[in-house]
mmCIF file of C-alpha atoms in Angstrom:
data_model
loop_
_atom_site.group_PDB
_atom_site.id
_atom_site.type_symbol
_atom_site.label_atom_id
_atom_site.label_comp_id
_atom_site.label_asym_id
_atom_site.label_seq_id
_atom_site.Cartn_x
_atom_site.Cartn_y
_atom_site.Cartn_z
ATOM 1 C CA MET A 23 -100.914 -121.982 156.535
ATOM 2 C CA GLU A 24 -100.793 -118.487 155.069
ATOM 3 C CA LEU A 25 -98.083 -119.355 152.536
ATOM 4 C CA THR A 26 -100.042 -122.260 151.068
ATOM 5 C CA GLU A 27 -103.231 -120.198 150.945
ATOM 6 C CA ALA A 28 -101.471 -117.327 149.156
ATOM 7 C CA LEU A 29 -99.995 -119.719 146.586
ATOM 8 C CA THR A 30 -103.309 -121.461 145.957
ATOM 9 C CA ARG A 31 -105.456 -118.326 145.934
ATOM 10 C CA ASP A 32 -103.217 -115.689 144.330
ATOM 11 C CA GLY A 33 -100.196 -117.422 142.805
ATOM 12 C CA ILE A 34 -96.454 -117.533 143.226
ATOM 13 C CA ARG A 35 -95.720 -113.812 143.529
ATOM 14 C CA ALA A 36 -98.282 -113.435 146.308
ATOM 15 C CA ALA A 37 -96.666 -116.355 148.109
ATOM 16 C CA LEU A 38 -93.250 -114.681 147.706
ATOM 17 C CA THR A 39 -94.699 -111.626 149.433
ATOM 18 C CA VAL A 40 -95.738 -113.767 152.396
ATOM 19 C CA LEU A 41 -92.362 -115.508 152.407
ATOM 20 C CA ASN A 42 -90.556 -112.168 152.326
ATOM 21 C CA ARG A 43 -92.314 -110.995 155.499
ATOM 22 C CA THR A 44 -90.707 -113.885 157.395
ATOM 23 C CA SER A 45 -87.173 -113.108 156.263
ATOM 24 C CA GLY A 46 -86.069 -109.615 157.247
ATOM 25 C CA HIS A 47 -84.558 -109.260 153.746
ATOM 26 C CA ARG A 48 -85.607 -106.589 151.282
ATOM 27 C CA PHE A 49 -85.806 -108.868 148.228
ATOM 28 C CA THR A 50 -87.272 -112.317 147.601
ATOM 29 C CA ALA A 51 -86.980 -113.900 144.182
ATOM 30 C CA MET A 52 -86.913 -117.053 142.117
ATOM 31 C CA TYR A 53 -84.293 -117.601 139.426
ATOM 32 C CA ARG A 54 -83.870 -120.327 136.820
ATOM 33 C CA PHE A 55 -80.377 -121.346 135.737
ATOM 34 C CA GLY A 56 -79.564 -120.887 132.078
ATOM 35 C CA PRO A 57 -76.287 -121.958 130.487
ATOM 36 C CA SER A 58 -74.483 -118.858 131.763
ATOM 37 C CA ARG A 59 -77.123 -116.630 133.381
ATOM 38 C CA THR A 60 -79.772 -116.707 136.064
ATOM 39 C CA HIS A 61 -83.169 -115.810 134.624
ATOM 40 C CA ASN A 62 -85.616 -114.080 136.939
ATOM 41 C CA LEU A 63 -88.922 -115.919 137.235
ATOM 42 C CA PHE A 64 -90.568 -114.015 140.091
ATOM 43 C CA PHE A 65 -89.454 -111.022 142.139
ATOM 44 C CA TYR A 66 -90.590 -109.089 145.200
ATOM 45 C CA ASP A 67 -88.999 -105.902 146.585
ATOM 46 C CA ARG A 68 -90.327 -104.924 150.001
ATOM 47 C CA GLU A 69 -89.483 -101.242 149.410
ATOM 48 C CA ASN A 70 -90.989 -101.180 145.891
ATOM 49 C CA PRO A 71 -93.785 -103.767 145.911
ATOM 50 C CA ASP A 72 -95.161 -102.617 142.546
ATOM 51 C CA VAL A 73 -91.949 -103.682 140.777
ATOM 52 C CA CYS A 74 -92.713 -107.197 139.555
ATOM 53 C CA GLU A 75 -89.637 -108.071 137.510
ATOM 54 C CA GLY A 76 -86.085 -108.617 138.602
ATOM 55 C CA LYS A 77 -83.043 -108.667 136.368
ATOM 56 C CA ASP A 78 -81.201 -111.595 134.853
ATOM 57 C CA HIS A 79 -77.543 -111.923 135.868
ATOM 58 C CA PRO A 80 -74.446 -113.912 134.919
ATOM 59 C CA ILE A 81 -74.520 -116.998 137.186
ATOM 60 C CA GLU A 82 -70.976 -116.422 138.423
ATOM 61 C CA ALA A 83 -71.926 -112.879 139.518
ATOM 62 C CA THR A 84 -74.591 -114.158 141.925
ATOM 63 C CA TYR A 85 -74.611 -116.057 145.176
ATOM 64 C CA CYS A 86 -77.041 -118.458 143.465
ATOM 65 C CA VAL A 87 -73.929 -120.118 142.053
ATOM 66 C CA TYR A 88 -73.195 -121.466 145.553
ATOM 67 C CA VAL A 89 -76.638 -123.083 145.773
ATOM 68 C CA LYS A 90 -76.055 -124.671 142.378
ATOM 69 C CA GLU A 91 -72.549 -125.898 143.240
ATOM 70 C CA GLU A 92 -73.391 -127.153 146.742
ATOM 71 C CA GLY A 93 -76.807 -128.565 145.843
ATOM 72 C CA GLY A 94 -78.366 -127.156 148.990
ATOM 73 C CA PRO A 95 -79.050 -123.987 150.947
ATOM 74 C CA PHE A 96 -76.469 -121.219 151.026
ATOM 75 C CA LEU A 97 -76.708 -118.692 153.843
ATOM 76 C CA LEU A 98 -74.800 -115.439 154.073
ATOM 77 C CA ALA A 99 -75.554 -112.950 156.850
ATOM 78 C CA ASP A 100 -72.797 -110.423 156.052
ATOM 79 C CA ALA A 101 -70.733 -110.734 152.877
ATOM 80 C CA THR A 102 -68.264 -108.095 154.034
ATOM 81 C CA VAL A 103 -66.869 -110.426 156.711
ATOM 82 C CA ASP A 104 -67.589 -113.898 155.312
ATOM 83 C CA GLU A 105 -64.443 -115.544 153.960
ATOM 84 C CA ARG A 106 -66.437 -117.840 151.645
ATOM 85 C CA VAL A 107 -67.312 -114.910 149.397
ATOM 86 C CA MET A 108 -64.240 -112.701 149.682
ATOM 87 C CA LEU A 109 -63.474 -111.277 146.248
ATOM 88 C CA HIS A 110 -66.834 -112.378 144.822
ATOM 89 C CA GLU A 111 -68.082 -109.562 142.597
ATOM 90 C CA ALA A 112 -71.409 -109.338 144.469
ATOM 91 C CA GLN A 113 -69.713 -108.997 147.870
ATOM 92 C CA PHE A 114 -70.346 -105.285 148.398
ATOM 93 C CA LYS A 115 -73.537 -104.991 146.322
ATOM 94 C CA ILE A 116 -75.498 -107.799 147.954
ATOM 95 C CA GLN A 117 -74.404 -108.220 151.549
ATOM 96 C CA ALA A 118 -76.955 -110.792 152.731
ATOM 97 C CA TYR A 119 -78.269 -113.857 150.920
ATOM 98 C CA CYS A 120 -80.322 -116.905 151.801
ATOM 99 C CA GLY A 121 -80.984 -119.303 148.937
ATOM 100 C CA VAL A 122 -82.381 -122.802 148.522
ATOM 101 C CA PRO A 123 -82.561 -124.957 145.394
ATOM 102 C CA LEU A 124 -85.590 -125.170 143.155
ATOM 103 C CA VAL A 125 -85.872 -128.797 142.099
ATOM 104 C CA ASN A 126 -87.945 -130.304 139.293
ATOM 105 C CA THR A 127 -89.951 -133.524 139.584
ATOM 106 C CA ASN A 128 -86.967 -135.717 138.675
ATOM 107 C CA GLY A 129 -84.806 -134.163 141.408
ATOM 108 C CA THR A 130 -82.651 -131.922 139.231
ATOM 109 C CA ILE A 131 -81.804 -128.455 140.548
ATOM 110 C CA PHE A 132 -82.901 -125.910 137.966
ATOM 111 C CA GLY A 133 -82.825 -122.666 139.947
ATOM 112 C CA THR A 134 -83.038 -120.922 143.302
ATOM 113 C CA LEU A 135 -85.525 -119.407 145.665
ATOM 114 C CA CYS A 136 -83.728 -116.667 147.559
ATOM 115 C CA HIS A 137 -83.887 -113.724 149.908
ATOM 116 C CA TYR A 138 -81.227 -111.036 149.608
ATOM 117 C CA ASP A 139 -80.407 -107.545 150.767
ATOM 118 C CA THR A 140 -77.924 -104.727 150.292
ATOM 119 C CA GLU A 141 -77.402 -104.655 154.074
ATOM 120 C CA PRO A 142 -76.378 -107.489 156.420
ATOM 121 C CA VAL A 143 -79.346 -109.574 157.598
ATOM 122 C CA GLY A 144 -79.317 -112.561 159.917
ATOM 123 C CA VAL A 145 -80.999 -115.779 158.841
ATOM 124 C CA THR A 146 -83.059 -117.947 161.165
ATOM 125 C CA PRO A 147 -83.378 -121.719 160.771
ATOM 126 C CA ALA A 148 -87.167 -121.246 160.645
ATOM 127 C CA ALA A 149 -86.846 -118.955 157.597
ATOM 128 C CA VAL A 150 -84.705 -121.537 155.782
ATOM 129 C CA GLU A 151 -87.133 -124.338 156.654
ATOM 130 C CA LEU A 152 -90.019 -122.282 155.285
ATOM 131 C CA MET A 153 -88.127 -121.676 152.034
ATOM 132 C CA ILE A 154 -87.415 -125.403 151.651
ATOM 133 C CA TYR A 155 -91.082 -126.140 152.362
ATOM 134 C CA PHE A 156 -92.184 -123.591 149.740
ATOM 135 C CA SER A 157 -89.784 -124.973 147.137
ATOM 136 C CA ALA A 158 -91.264 -128.463 147.618
ATOM 137 C CA LEU A 159 -94.784 -127.019 147.703
ATOM 138 C CA LEU A 160 -94.310 -125.585 144.220
ATOM 139 C CA VAL A 161 -93.577 -129.047 142.829
ATOM 140 C CA ARG A 162 -96.479 -130.638 144.731
ATOM 141 C CA HIS A 163 -98.884 -128.014 143.399
ATOM 142 C CA GLY A 164 -97.721 -128.636 139.845
ATOM 143 C CA HIS A 165 -95.911 -125.334 139.351
ATOM 144 C CA ASN A 166 -93.438 -126.494 136.751
ATOM 145 C CA LEU A 167 -90.882 -123.705 136.412
ATOM 146 C CA SER A 168 -88.023 -125.680 134.910
ATOM 147 C CA PRO A 169 -87.299 -125.174 131.204
ATOM 148 C CA ASP A 170 -87.335 -128.898 130.403
ATOM 149 C CA GLY A 171 -90.838 -129.441 131.750
ATOM 150 C CA ALA A 172 -89.740 -132.251 134.081
#
């Protein structure tokens, strides 16, 4: 599979590039949860592929908070019409989001793998399944991204 080959051959960011092509979203990133902020681990911008670093954000200002709270995928095709995120501060900045948990070897959620965009974007079940597969693949390949090393 192309995703596995990219991860093995060229690393996580290369695999994010492959993952991004399946999504329709402009951005694909990985964030680790800190006490009050999400810390960018890896970032890919389809329109600016040479930009390698994303920004850190307050957790409550991101849709990643929903992944953390729900303990599973959070999908948002159009924030401007989705009642779950009405009045969320990201609502009109980031209009589409698809995130899955990043889990360490002991099963604790420590961050998110996500696609997002400033325009509405539909999410297919196949794209979500591929993200879940990739998240598990990182653990199986020994990519320990959690701060506690577990």
